[in-house]
């Protein structure tokens, strides 16, 4: 007889396991003898993703301030220990797990879902909870012919294949590991979309480069290449004819097999097959969910990574809550308390849920967000409340003292404190013009005043629903204005990662921010006096362009009926004489290029090229004329700027070697740097005091490698963080541990979970994963008993095994009063820190 | 890109050192009207105290250098160290009124002079050698050069396999017996004790192969004698490989030598500085004991 379950849980990862444990607990409470739920797992072990972590990996339990609400235990520890706890819990609680039960489809509606399994069986349930994560769904090749046989996305046993020609696609660690293992018995080609293996761990990188350069290993590399199409090979020959688009043109390889390791994405086909609505059209879209994790199909719930929560603790909490929700017990989620803390100091007499609704309805851009996304945004943000005078601030702080006390007394928050309303006086500066910052601000109520000499009248007032800080977020430039708290303001400060996630997942948010960015750029450059309403028609017309590194904005002879405002990235302007480039300018985000030719109505005479991924706003001559109509005097300002640029260009044109050195520096990535270490080889005596100073001031681990790096003339750029305008490392940091200080220094805080994302994202290899270095022993005990490391020795080298490796990088000593230790400890002045504005000065002085 | 330590802050410490010398001379000059100048007058004693404090302060650079993360510029300290250290010669001579003889005090003076002169050598080494190092390496690190050398060696062995036994033995032993570095003296002098073995009727005879010159000559001689086409090509390749190795080995040897000099002076300067500190204590004790 077929059993109809109350809940079928799909996937036994943290979320699914926790859900099953909750369902089991409810069964016990209700005195049920047979389980009312089933946990379906396609693999033969619990939690496949974590099971597949490398042995001994330390698993972190971020965010620290979040309470664990689950019938299964979890705390930071080794992979083995955590899996052990879960296995024991599953046994002790006799969880009803059905292994080897991969679900291929979910059909039906609330009360009667039918789940088809790969083994042919069917399970029926009233409610379904999907906790399948994204790992099971590899990103596909996306080319014609990808449906052919022998194209696979997983490699379980490399020994299975011998004497085949195999193409491995991908540049990450799994691709490299697969390629190396297969090359022992097969002819292998590894196909890298980029020009180098920037994402791989150091060990893998060295191994693949050594193998590729060793004639005895049958492994070849294709760089800057992608598969164009695949067709079935002729009979008798290899199975696949693969056309590869390389930088030099097309190449055809006959291969037996293609193994693509391109990461994973949500299984859209499966989810849509279940009837769910997805949040957007992109490949990484997640399903649309209610605040109770219910998808657009009633009774079908989604939790865990697929609900946008990749962290284990969050997923486990969701697993617990979702079972309660499915039983119509609408408990407050575990993070509800965090929202209450956040709202504790607000001058409203309303409950947190109501306030969430109120704020969402007030801000047009956030109206289309899901409640879940907005809650997460609020929890991860800081909330500021502006009060008029000292008395009211004191009163507010007194009432917040209770909340603070509650947090102090709670063990959950011992290590990481949740954010509580921040009370500020009127006139408080959120940031000052020229500061670096990456957070984004939304005015929930009251008024905020932006002040800058660029504004007509010196200031601009923002009200409810408006936002600010978008310039630094998008362009990576210092703040262009000073932001001051006005009357009764309530402001939400959202960290970069959170807002970028919202931008990526929600069109309304992206368009809203983009639009304001354009309007403010137009005001800043051309029409300070024009109002937002007046600029709206022009802003709507303006084209946003994106250029890959090396792609050209224009070439000599091109028409010049427009100029470009650089929105992010860097543009190089050079002359090309007989194939040789001569750099004449480097322009960064916030600058304008191409004005003169447009103004003179001549065609382009030089080349403009993006040196890193660059976005620009293209403004046509007609649009420019309309902008000038707002204020004719502004034309003089633009003219003055253009003539200043022109003077700079002509100076550079005459300086051959200097422009070579400059181009080398930019080519080495300094084009996107804000603060880079360079070494003057004419002064460097090789004492390595810079490295020692760095290690001594940073837990015994040096964040710079003087000897490596590249050199041109006598400028050496060592491997050390350049504090990029748009830091690559900040891209996807799960605990949001990477921050930017007000002077631009990018640093990693203690909440790092050691996942290594930043290390793989950094194109300059400046992030090291290293365990905490042991304290230095006293000279006496080192000398007599050989304890630890001696003076000047690398402390990290003797660290105990098996500790958590955390990401370490240069923080430009932002917390040291004396500035960067590497520079102040250099006895000869060879080590110098430079910002882009210094490049020209350095090279110029040198030329004389 | 920026000035060296001597140019720090527009030569601020040069002017301070000149000022110190002028003041010292003033004190010395004040003495002549009364008693013959010596370390015993109040002026002489004052100069002695100044010189003694200066010695302590100069030695303190070793401590300051290791105080990391305190800010300030070590380059500034080095600049002051160099100028004031040089000025110490004048201050101490004014203090002793040029009285030197065969005693413990003069020993102290000459020890101090040795430190100062080693320091001057050090400074000139610091000022001149990094440029040469940069020219030798041609934007490459030593590790990269060594890597290329390794590749050349493998290629040489491969080519040598196509040649007669006497050639392949010469090439193989030349690679095995190529010496870079060695003892401190050899590193600093850049001496090359490479050799190779030339086949004779009764085994091999070891020949000096300084700068790989002899091997090159041997290979060129072989090239004019062989009639074997395969061997001729192999010899061509071997010669160009050896010439390339010669160039790289010269660079590495110079690199090792220069880096050696950049450090070697400190092995004189630092121990002697500590000796001077001790000698200073002895000098003070002796002077006041036997007053």
JSON list of N, CA, C and O in Angstrom, two decimals, chain A residues 678-685 689 692-693 696-697 711 715 816 818 824-827 829 832 842 845-846, chain B residues 1-5 65 68-75 78 126-127 130-131 134 137 139 141 262-263:
[
{"chain": "A", "resi": 678, "resn": "UNK", "atom": "N", "xyz": [55.36, 49.66, -4.57]},
{"chain": "A", "resi": 678, "resn": "UNK", "atom": "CA", "xyz": [56.35, 49.47, -5.62]},
{"chain": "A", "resi": 678, "resn": "UNK", "atom": "C", "xyz": [57.74, 49.61, -5.00]},
{"chain": "A", "resi": 678, "resn": "UNK", "atom": "O", "xyz": [57.90, 50.25, -3.96]},
{"chain": "A", "resi": 679, "resn": "UNK", "atom": "N", "xyz": [58.71, 48.96, -5.62]},
{"chain": "A", "resi": 679, "resn": "UNK", "atom": "CA", "xyz": [60.06, 48.98, -5.08]},
{"chain": "A", "resi": 679, "resn": "UNK", "atom": "C", "xyz": [61.00, 49.55, -6.14]},
{"chain": "A", "resi": 679, "resn": "UNK", "atom": "O", "xyz": [61.00, 49.11, -7.28]},
{"chain": "A", "resi": 680, "resn": "UNK", "atom": "N", "xyz": [61.78, 50.54, -5.74]},
{"chain": "A", "resi": 680, "resn": "UNK", "atom": "CA", "xyz": [62.76, 51.13, -6.62]},
{"chain": "A", "resi": 680, "resn": "UNK", "atom": "C", "xyz": [64.01, 50.25, -6.57]},
{"chain": "A", "resi": 680, "resn": "UNK", "atom": "O", "xyz": [64.70, 50.21, -5.56]},
{"chain": "A", "resi": 681, "resn": "UNK", "atom": "N", "xyz": [64.27, 49.53, -7.65]},
{"chain": "A", "resi": 681, "resn": "UNK", "atom": "CA", "xyz": [65.40, 48.59, -7.63]},
{"chain": "A", "resi": 681, "resn": "UNK", "atom": "C", "xyz": [66.74, 49.29, -7.49]},
{"chain": "A", "resi": 681, "resn": "UNK", "atom": "O", "xyz": [67.71, 48.66, -7.07]},
{"chain": "A", "resi": 682, "resn": "UNK", "atom": "N", "xyz": [66.81, 50.56, -7.83]},
{"chain": "A", "resi": 682, "resn": "UNK", "atom": "CA", "xyz": [68.07, 51.29, -7.68]},
{"chain": "A", "resi": 682, "resn": "UNK", "atom": "C", "xyz": [68.40, 51.54, -6.22]},
{"chain": "A", "resi": 682, "resn": "UNK", "atom": "O", "xyz": [69.52, 51.91, -5.89]},
{"chain": "A", "resi": 683, "resn": "UNK", "atom": "N", "xyz": [67.39, 51.39, -5.36]},
{"chain": "A", "resi": 683, "resn": "UNK", "atom": "CA", "xyz": [67.64, 51.64, -3.94]},
{"chain": "A", "resi": 683, "resn": "UNK", "atom": "C", "xyz": [67.55, 50.37, -3.11]},
{"chain": "A", "resi": 683, "resn": "UNK", "atom": "O", "xyz": [68.08, 50.30, -2.00]},
{"chain": "A", "resi": 684, "resn": "UNK", "atom": "N", "xyz": [66.89, 49.35, -3.62]},
{"chain": "A", "resi": 684, "resn": "UNK", "atom": "CA", "xyz": [66.65, 48.15, -2.82]},
{"chain": "A", "resi": 684, "resn": "UNK", "atom": "C", "xyz": [67.93, 47.36, -2.61]},
{"chain": "A", "resi": 684, "resn": "UNK", "atom": "O", "xyz": [68.62, 47.00, -3.57]},
{"chain": "A", "resi": 685, "resn": "UNK", "atom": "N", "xyz": [68.25, 47.08, -1.33]},
{"chain": "A", "resi": 685, "resn": "UNK", "atom": "CA", "xyz": [69.46, 46.31, -1.06]},
{"chain": "A", "resi": 685, "resn": "UNK", "atom": "C", "xyz": [69.11, 44.86, -0.71]},
{"chain": "A", "resi": 685, "resn": "UNK", "atom": "O", "xyz": [69.97, 44.09, -0.31]},
{"chain": "A", "resi": 689, "resn": "UNK", "atom": "N", "xyz": [63.65, 43.70, 5.03]},
{"chain": "A", "resi": 689, "resn": "UNK", "atom": "CA", "xyz": [63.08, 44.27, 6.25]},
{"chain": "A", "resi": 689, "resn": "UNK", "atom": "C", "xyz": [61.60, 44.59, 6.04]},
{"chain": "A", "resi": 689, "resn": "UNK", "atom": "O", "xyz": [60.82, 44.59, 6.97]},
{"chain": "A", "resi": 692, "resn": "UNK", "atom": "N", "xyz": [59.79, 41.39, 6.85]},
{"chain": "A", "resi": 692, "resn": "UNK", "atom": "CA", "xyz": [59.84, 41.14, 8.29]},
{"chain": "A", "resi": 692, "resn": "UNK", "atom": "C", "xyz": [58.90, 42.09, 9.02]},
{"chain": "A", "resi": 692, "resn": "UNK", "atom": "O", "xyz": [58.15, 41.68, 9.90]},
{"chain": "A", "resi": 693, "resn": "UNK", "atom": "N", "xyz": [58.93, 43.37, 8.63]},
{"chain": "A", "resi": 693, "resn": "UNK", "atom": "CA", "xyz": [58.07, 44.35, 9.28]},
{"chain": "A", "resi": 693, "resn": "UNK", "atom": "C", "xyz": [56.61, 43.98, 9.09]},
{"chain": "A", "resi": 693, "resn": "UNK", "atom": "O", "xyz": [55.80, 44.08, 10.01]},
{"chain": "A", "resi": 696, "resn": "UNK", "atom": "N", "xyz": [55.83, 41.02, 11.33]},
{"chain": "A", "resi": 696, "resn": "UNK", "atom": "CA", "xyz": [55.83, 41.38, 12.74]},
{"chain": "A", "resi": 696, "resn": "UNK", "atom": "C", "xyz": [54.60, 42.17, 13.14]},
{"chain": "A", "resi": 696, "resn": "UNK", "atom": "O", "xyz": [54.17, 42.13, 14.28]},
{"chain": "A", "resi": 697, "resn": "UNK", "atom": "N", "xyz": [54.04, 42.91, 12.19]},
{"chain": "A", "resi": 697, "resn": "UNK", "atom": "CA", "xyz": [52.87, 43.70, 12.54]},
{"chain": "A", "resi": 697, "resn": "UNK", "atom": "C", "xyz": [51.57, 42.99, 12.16]},
{"chain": "A", "resi": 697, "resn": "UNK", "atom": "O", "xyz": [50.49, 43.51, 12.39]},
{"chain": "A", "resi": 711, "resn": "UNK", "atom": "N", "xyz": [59.01, 43.34, -13.11]},
{"chain": "A", "resi": 711, "resn": "UNK", "atom": "CA", "xyz": [59.92, 44.49, -13.10]},
{"chain": "A", "resi": 711, "resn": "UNK", "atom": "C", "xyz": [60.01, 45.10, -14.48]},
{"chain": "A", "resi": 711, "resn": "UNK", "atom": "O", "xyz": [59.99, 44.40, -15.48]},
{"chain": "A", "resi": 715, "resn": "UNK", "atom": "N", "xyz": [61.54, 49.73, -11.90]},
{"chain": "A", "resi": 715, "resn": "UNK", "atom": "CA", "xyz": [60.35, 49.72, -11.06]},
{"chain": "A", "resi": 715, "resn": "UNK", "atom": "C", "xyz": [59.93, 48.27, -10.87]},
{"chain": "A", "resi": 715, "resn": "UNK", "atom": "O", "xyz": [59.63, 47.57, -11.83]},
{"chain": "A", "resi": 816, "resn": "UNK", "atom": "N", "xyz": [47.49, 51.16, 11.96]},
{"chain": "A", "resi": 816, "resn": "UNK", "atom": "CA", "xyz": [48.73, 51.59, 12.61]},
{"chain": "A", "resi": 816, "resn": "UNK", "atom": "C", "xyz": [48.89, 53.10, 12.41]},
{"chain": "A", "resi": 816, "resn": "UNK", "atom": "O", "xyz": [48.75, 53.59, 11.29]},
{"chain": "A", "resi": 818, "resn": "UNK", "atom": "N", "xyz": [51.45, 54.87, 12.28]},
{"chain": "A", "resi": 818, "resn": "UNK", "atom": "CA", "xyz": [52.61, 55.26, 11.46]},
{"chain": "A", "resi": 818, "resn": "UNK", "atom": "C", "xyz": [52.48, 54.90, 10.00]},
{"chain": "A", "resi": 818, "resn": "UNK", "atom": "O", "xyz": [53.43, 55.07, 9.25]},
{"chain": "A", "resi": 824, "resn": "UNK", "atom": "N", "xyz": [57.71, 52.18, 6.21]},
{"chain": "A", "resi": 824, "resn": "UNK", "atom": "CA", "xyz": [58.46, 52.88, 7.26]},
{"chain": "A", "resi": 824, "resn": "UNK", "atom": "C", "xyz": [59.66, 52.06, 7.70]},
{"chain": "A", "resi": 824, "resn": "UNK", "atom": "O", "xyz": [60.61, 52.59, 8.26]},
{"chain": "A", "resi": 825, "resn": "UNK", "atom": "N", "xyz": [59.67, 50.73, 7.42]},
{"chain": "A", "resi": 825, "resn": "UNK", "atom": "CA", "xyz": [60.80, 49.92, 7.84]},
{"chain": "A", "resi": 825, "resn": "UNK", "atom": "C", "xyz": [61.87, 49.80, 6.77]},
{"chain": "A", "resi": 825, "resn": "UNK", "atom": "O", "xyz": [62.86, 49.11, 6.96]},
{"chain": "A", "resi": 826, "resn": "UNK", "atom": "N", "xyz": [61.67, 50.46, 5.62]},
{"chain": "A", "resi": 826, "resn": "UNK", "atom": "CA", "xyz": [62.67, 50.34, 4.56]},
{"chain": "A", "resi": 826, "resn": "UNK", "atom": "C", "xyz": [63.82, 51.29, 4.85]},
{"chain": "A", "resi": 826, "resn": "UNK", "atom": "O", "xyz": [63.63, 52.50, 4.94]},
{"chain": "A", "resi": 827, "resn": "UNK", "atom": "N", "xyz": [65.03, 50.77, 5.01]},
{"chain": "A", "resi": 827, "resn": "UNK", "atom": "CA", "xyz": [66.14, 51.63, 5.40]},
{"chain": "A", "resi": 827, "resn": "UNK", "atom": "C", "xyz": [66.63, 52.53, 4.27]},
{"chain": "A", "resi": 827, "resn": "UNK", "atom": "O", "xyz": [67.33, 53.51, 4.53]},
{"chain": "A", "resi": 829, "resn": "UNK", "atom": "N", "xyz": [64.55, 53.62, 1.55]},
{"chain": "A", "resi": 829, "resn": "UNK", "atom": "CA", "xyz": [63.50, 54.35, 0.83]},
{"chain": "A", "resi": 829, "resn": "UNK", "atom": "C", "xyz": [63.11, 53.70, -0.48]},
{"chain": "A", "resi": 829, "resn": "UNK", "atom": "O", "xyz": [62.45, 54.32, -1.31]},
{"chain": "A", "resi": 832, "resn": "UNK", "atom": "N", "xyz": [57.90, 51.95, -1.60]},
{"chain": "A", "resi": 832, "resn": "UNK", "atom": "CA", "xyz": [57.03, 53.11, -1.60]},
{"chain": "A", "resi": 832, "resn": "UNK", "atom": "C", "xyz": [55.61, 52.69, -1.89]},
{"chain": "A", "resi": 832, "resn": "UNK", "atom": "O", "xyz": [55.39, 51.75, -2.64]},
{"chain": "A", "resi": 842, "resn": "UNK", "atom": "N", "xyz": [55.98, 60.02, -10.25]},
{"chain": "A", "resi": 842, "resn": "UNK", "atom": "CA", "xyz": [57.14, 59.16, -10.04]},
{"chain": "A", "resi": 842, "resn": "UNK", "atom": "C", "xyz": [57.95, 59.01, -11.31]},
{"chain": "A", "resi": 842, "resn": "UNK", "atom": "O", "xyz": [59.16, 59.19, -11.32]},
{"chain": "A", "resi": 845, "resn": "UNK", "atom": "N", "xyz": [59.60, 62.37, -12.46]},
{"chain": "A", "resi": 845, "resn": "UNK", "atom": "CA", "xyz": [60.75, 62.80, -11.70]},
{"chain": "A", "resi": 845, "resn": "UNK", "atom": "C", "xyz": [61.96, 61.96, -12.06]},
{"chain": "A", "resi": 845, "resn": "UNK", "atom": "O", "xyz": [63.10, 62.41, -12.09]},
{"chain": "A", "resi": 846, "resn": "UNK", "atom": "N", "xyz": [61.65, 60.70, -12.33]},
{"chain": "A", "resi": 846, "resn": "UNK", "atom": "CA", "xyz": [62.69, 59.76, -12.64]},
{"chain": "A", "resi": 846, "resn": "UNK", "atom": "C", "xyz": [63.36, 60.05, -13.96]},
{"chain": "A", "resi": 846, "resn": "UNK", "atom": "O", "xyz": [64.54, 59.81, -14.15]},
{"chain": "B", "resi": 1, "resn": "UNK", "atom": "N", "xyz": [62.96, 57.27, -8.42]},
{"chain": "B", "resi": 1, "resn": "UNK", "atom": "CA", "xyz": [61.58, 57.46, -7.96]},
{"chain": "B", "resi": 1, "resn": "UNK", "atom": "C", "xyz": [61.56, 58.33, -6.71]},
{"chain": "B", "resi": 1, "resn": "UNK", "atom": "O", "xyz": [60.75, 59.22, -6.58]},
{"chain": "B", "resi": 2, "resn": "UNK", "atom": "N", "xyz": [62.48, 58.05, -5.77]},
{"chain": "B", "resi": 2, "resn": "UNK", "atom": "CA", "xyz": [62.62, 58.97, -4.66]},
{"chain": "B", "resi": 2, "resn": "UNK", "atom": "C", "xyz": [64.09, 58.96, -4.31]},
{"chain": "B", "resi": 2, "resn": "UNK", "atom": "O", "xyz": [64.83, 58.07, -4.70]},
{"chain": "B", "resi": 3, "resn": "UNK", "atom": "N", "xyz": [64.51, 59.94, -3.58]},
{"chain": "B", "resi": 3, "resn": "UNK", "atom": "CA", "xyz": [65.93, 60.06, -3.30]},
{"chain": "B", "resi": 3, "resn": "UNK", "atom": "C", "xyz": [66.42, 58.96, -2.38]},
{"chain": "B", "resi": 3, "resn": "UNK", "atom": "O", "xyz": [65.64, 58.24, -1.77]},
{"chain": "B", "resi": 4, "resn": "UNK", "atom": "N", "xyz": [67.76, 58.83, -2.29]},
{"chain": "B", "resi": 4, "resn": "UNK", "atom": "CA", "xyz": [68.32, 57.83, -1.38]},
{"chain": "B", "resi": 4, "resn": "UNK", "atom": "C", "xyz": [68.39, 58.41, 0.04]},
{"chain": "B", "resi": 4, "resn": "UNK", "atom": "O", "xyz": [67.98, 59.54, 0.28]},
{"chain": "B", "resi": 5, "resn": "UNK", "atom": "N", "xyz": [68.96, 57.61, 0.95]},
{"chain": "B", "resi": 5, "resn": "UNK", "atom": "CA", "xyz": [68.95, 58.01, 2.35]},
{"chain": "B", "resi": 5, "resn": "UNK", "atom": "C", "xyz": [69.74, 59.30, 2.58]},
{"chain": "B", "resi": 5, "resn": "UNK", "atom": "O", "xyz": [69.41, 60.09, 3.45]},
{"chain": "B", "resi": 65, "resn": "UNK", "atom": "N", "xyz": [65.53, 49.59, 14.26]},
{"chain": "B", "resi": 65, "resn": "UNK", "atom": "CA", "xyz": [65.24, 48.88, 13.02]},
{"chain": "B", "resi": 65, "resn": "UNK", "atom": "C", "xyz": [64.24, 47.75, 13.25]},
{"chain": "B", "resi": 65, "resn": "UNK", "atom": "O", "xyz": [63.45, 47.40, 12.37]},
{"chain": "B", "resi": 68, "resn": "UNK", "atom": "N", "xyz": [58.96, 47.42, 14.75]},
{"chain": "B", "resi": 68, "resn": "UNK", "atom": "CA", "xyz": [58.12, 47.53, 13.56]},
{"chain": "B", "resi": 68, "resn": "UNK", "atom": "C", "xyz": [56.78, 48.18, 13.88]},
{"chain": "B", "resi": 68, "resn": "UNK", "atom": "O", "xyz": [56.28, 48.04, 14.98]},
{"chain": "B", "resi": 69, "resn": "UNK", "atom": "N", "xyz": [56.23, 48.81, 12.88]},
{"chain": "B", "resi": 69, "resn": "UNK", "atom": "CA", "xyz": [54.87, 49.33, 12.99]},
{"chain": "B", "resi": 69, "resn": "UNK", "atom": "C", "xyz": [54.75, 50.54, 13.89]},
{"chain": "B", "resi": 69, "resn": "UNK", "atom": "O", "xyz": [53.68, 50.86, 14.36]},
{"chain": "B", "resi": 70, "resn": "UNK", "atom": "N", "xyz": [55.87, 51.22, 14.16]},
{"chain": "B", "resi": 70, "resn": "UNK", "atom": "CA", "xyz": [55.78, 52.40, 15.01]},
{"chain": "B", "resi": 70, "resn": "UNK", "atom": "C", "xyz": [55.65, 53.67, 14.19]},
{"chain": "B", "resi": 70, "resn": "UNK", "atom": "O", "xyz": [55.51, 54.74, 14.75]},
{"chain": "B", "resi": 71, "resn": "UNK", "atom": "N", "xyz": [55.75, 53.51, 12.89]},
{"chain": "B", "resi": 71, "resn": "UNK", "atom": "CA", "xyz": [55.69, 54.69, 12.05]},
{"chain": "B", "resi": 71, "resn": "UNK", "atom": "C", "xyz": [57.04, 55.37, 12.01]},
{"chain": "B", "resi": 71, "resn": "UNK", "atom": "O", "xyz": [58.04, 54.79, 12.42]},
{"chain": "B", "resi": 72, "resn": "UNK", "atom": "N", "xyz": [57.05, 56.60, 11.53]},
{"chain": "B", "resi": 72, "resn": "UNK", "atom": "CA", "xyz": [58.33, 57.26, 11.33]},
{"chain": "B", "resi": 72, "resn": "UNK", "atom": "C", "xyz": [59.00, 56.55, 10.17]},
{"chain": "B", "resi": 72, "resn": "UNK", "atom": "O", "xyz": [58.52, 55.53, 9.70]},
{"chain": "B", "resi": 73, "resn": "UNK", "atom": "N", "xyz": [60.11, 57.09, 9.73]},
{"chain": "B", "resi": 73, "resn": "UNK", "atom": "CA", "xyz": [60.73, 56.48, 8.57]},
{"chain": "B", "resi": 73, "resn": "UNK", "atom": "C", "xyz": [62.11, 55.97, 8.94]},
{"chain": "B", "resi": 73, "resn": "UNK", "atom": "O", "xyz": [62.94, 56.72, 9.43]},
{"chain": "B", "resi": 74, "resn": "UNK", "atom": "N", "xyz": [62.34, 54.71, 8.72]},
{"chain": "B", "resi": 74, "resn": "UNK", "atom": "CA", "xyz": [63.66, 54.13, 9.01]},
{"chain": "B", "resi": 74, "resn": "UNK", "atom": "C", "xyz": [64.71, 54.80, 8.13]},
{"chain": "B", "resi": 74, "resn": "UNK", "atom": "O", "xyz": [65.86, 54.96, 8.51]},
{"chain": "B", "resi": 75, "resn": "UNK", "atom": "N", "xyz": [64.28, 55.20, 6.94]},
{"chain": "B", "resi": 75, "resn": "UNK", "atom": "CA", "xyz": [65.19, 55.88, 6.02]},
{"chain": "B", "resi": 75, "resn": "UNK", "atom": "C", "xyz": [65.74, 57.15, 6.67]},
{"chain": "B", "resi": 75, "resn": "UNK", "atom": "O", "xyz": [66.92, 57.46, 6.56]},
{"chain": "B", "resi": 78, "resn": "UNK", "atom": "N", "xyz": [68.30, 56.18, 9.15]},
{"chain": "B", "resi": 78, "resn": "UNK", "atom": "CA", "xyz": [69.55, 55.78, 8.49]},
{"chain": "B", "resi": 78, "resn": "UNK", "atom": "C", "xyz": [70.32, 57.03, 8.06]},
{"chain": "B", "resi": 78, "resn": "UNK", "atom": "O", "xyz": [71.53, 57.13, 8.24]},
{"chain": "B", "resi": 126, "resn": "UNK", "atom": "N", "xyz": [75.67, 50.34, -0.67]},
{"chain": "B", "resi": 126, "resn": "UNK", "atom": "CA", "xyz": [74.20, 50.50, -0.78]},
{"chain": "B", "resi": 126, "resn": "UNK", "atom": "C", "xyz": [73.83, 51.46, -1.91]},
{"chain": "B", "resi": 126, "resn": "UNK", "atom": "O", "xyz": [72.80, 51.31, -2.55]},
{"chain": "B", "resi": 127, "resn": "UNK", "atom": "N", "xyz": [74.67, 52.46, -2.10]},
{"chain": "B", "resi": 127, "resn": "UNK", "atom": "CA", "xyz": [74.33, 53.46, -3.11]},
{"chain": "B", "resi": 127, "resn": "UNK", "atom": "C", "xyz": [74.63, 52.97, -4.52]},
{"chain": "B", "resi": 127, "resn": "UNK", "atom": "O", "xyz": [73.96, 53.32, -5.48]},
{"chain": "B", "resi": 130, "resn": "UNK", "atom": "N", "xyz": [72.94, 48.29, -5.90]},
{"chain": "B", "resi": 130, "resn": "UNK", "atom": "CA", "xyz": [71.61, 47.91, -6.39]},
{"chain": "B", "resi": 130, "resn": "UNK", "atom": "C", "xyz": [71.40, 48.20, -7.88]},
{"chain": "B", "resi": 130, "resn": "UNK", "atom": "O", "xyz": [70.78, 47.42, -8.58]},
{"chain": "B", "resi": 131, "resn": "UNK", "atom": "N", "xyz": [71.95, 49.29, -8.37]},
{"chain": "B", "resi": 131, "resn": "UNK", "atom": "CA", "xyz": [71.81, 49.61, -9.79]},
{"chain": "B", "resi": 131, "resn": "UNK", "atom": "C", "xyz": [72.45, 48.51, -10.65]},
{"chain": "B", "resi": 131, "resn": "UNK", "atom": "O", "xyz": [71.91, 48.12, -11.68]},
{"chain": "B", "resi": 134, "resn": "UNK", "atom": "N", "xyz": [70.38, 45.44, -10.64]},
{"chain": "B", "resi": 134, "resn": "UNK", "atom": "CA", "xyz": [69.22, 45.60, -11.51]},
{"chain": "B", "resi": 134, "resn": "UNK", "atom": "C", "xyz": [69.63, 45.42, -12.97]},
{"chain": "B", "resi": 134, "resn": "UNK", "atom": "O", "xyz": [68.92, 44.77, -13.75]},
{"chain": "B", "resi": 137, "resn": "UNK", "atom": "N", "xyz": [70.39, 41.58, -13.60]},
{"chain": "B", "resi": 137, "resn": "UNK", "atom": "CA", "xyz": [69.22, 40.68, -13.63]},
{"chain": "B", "resi": 137, "resn": "UNK", "atom": "C", "xyz": [68.32, 40.97, -14.81]},
{"chain": "B", "resi": 137, "resn": "UNK", "atom": "O", "xyz": [67.53, 40.12, -15.19]},
{"chain": "B", "resi": 139, "resn": "UNK", "atom": "N", "xyz": [65.54, 42.68, -15.16]},
{"chain": "B", "resi": 139, "resn": "UNK", "atom": "CA", "xyz": [64.14, 42.51, -14.75]},
{"chain": "B", "resi": 139, "resn": "UNK", "atom": "C", "xyz": [63.76, 41.08, -14.35]},
{"chain": "B", "resi": 139, "resn": "UNK", "atom": "O", "xyz": [62.60, 40.79, -14.16]},
{"chain": "B", "resi": 141, "resn": "UNK", "atom": "N", "xyz": [64.28, 37.66, -11.72]},
{"chain": "B", "resi": 141, "resn": "UNK", "atom": "CA", "xyz": [64.76, 37.33, -10.39]},
{"chain": "B", "resi": 141, "resn": "UNK", "atom": "C", "xyz": [65.80, 36.22, -10.52]},
{"chain": "B", "resi": 141, "resn": "UNK", "atom": "O", "xyz": [65.89, 35.56, -11.55]},
{"chain": "B", "resi": 262, "resn": "UNK", "atom": "N", "xyz": [76.57, 43.33, -0.34]},
{"chain": "B", "resi": 262, "resn": "UNK", "atom": "CA", "xyz": [75.51, 44.12, 0.30]},
{"chain": "B", "resi": 262, "resn": "UNK", "atom": "C", "xyz": [75.34, 43.69, 1.76]},
{"chain": "B", "resi": 262, "resn": "UNK", "atom": "O", "xyz": [74.83, 44.45, 2.57]},
{"chain": "B", "resi": 263, "resn": "UNK", "atom": "N", "xyz": [75.73, 42.44, 2.06]},
{"chain": "B", "resi": 263, "resn": "UNK", "atom": "CA", "xyz": [75.56, 41.96, 3.43]},
{"chain": "B", "resi": 263, "resn": "UNK", "atom": "C", "xyz": [76.87, 41.90, 4.19]},
{"chain": "B", "resi": 263, "resn": "UNK", "atom": "O", "xyz": [76.90, 42.07, 5.40]}
]
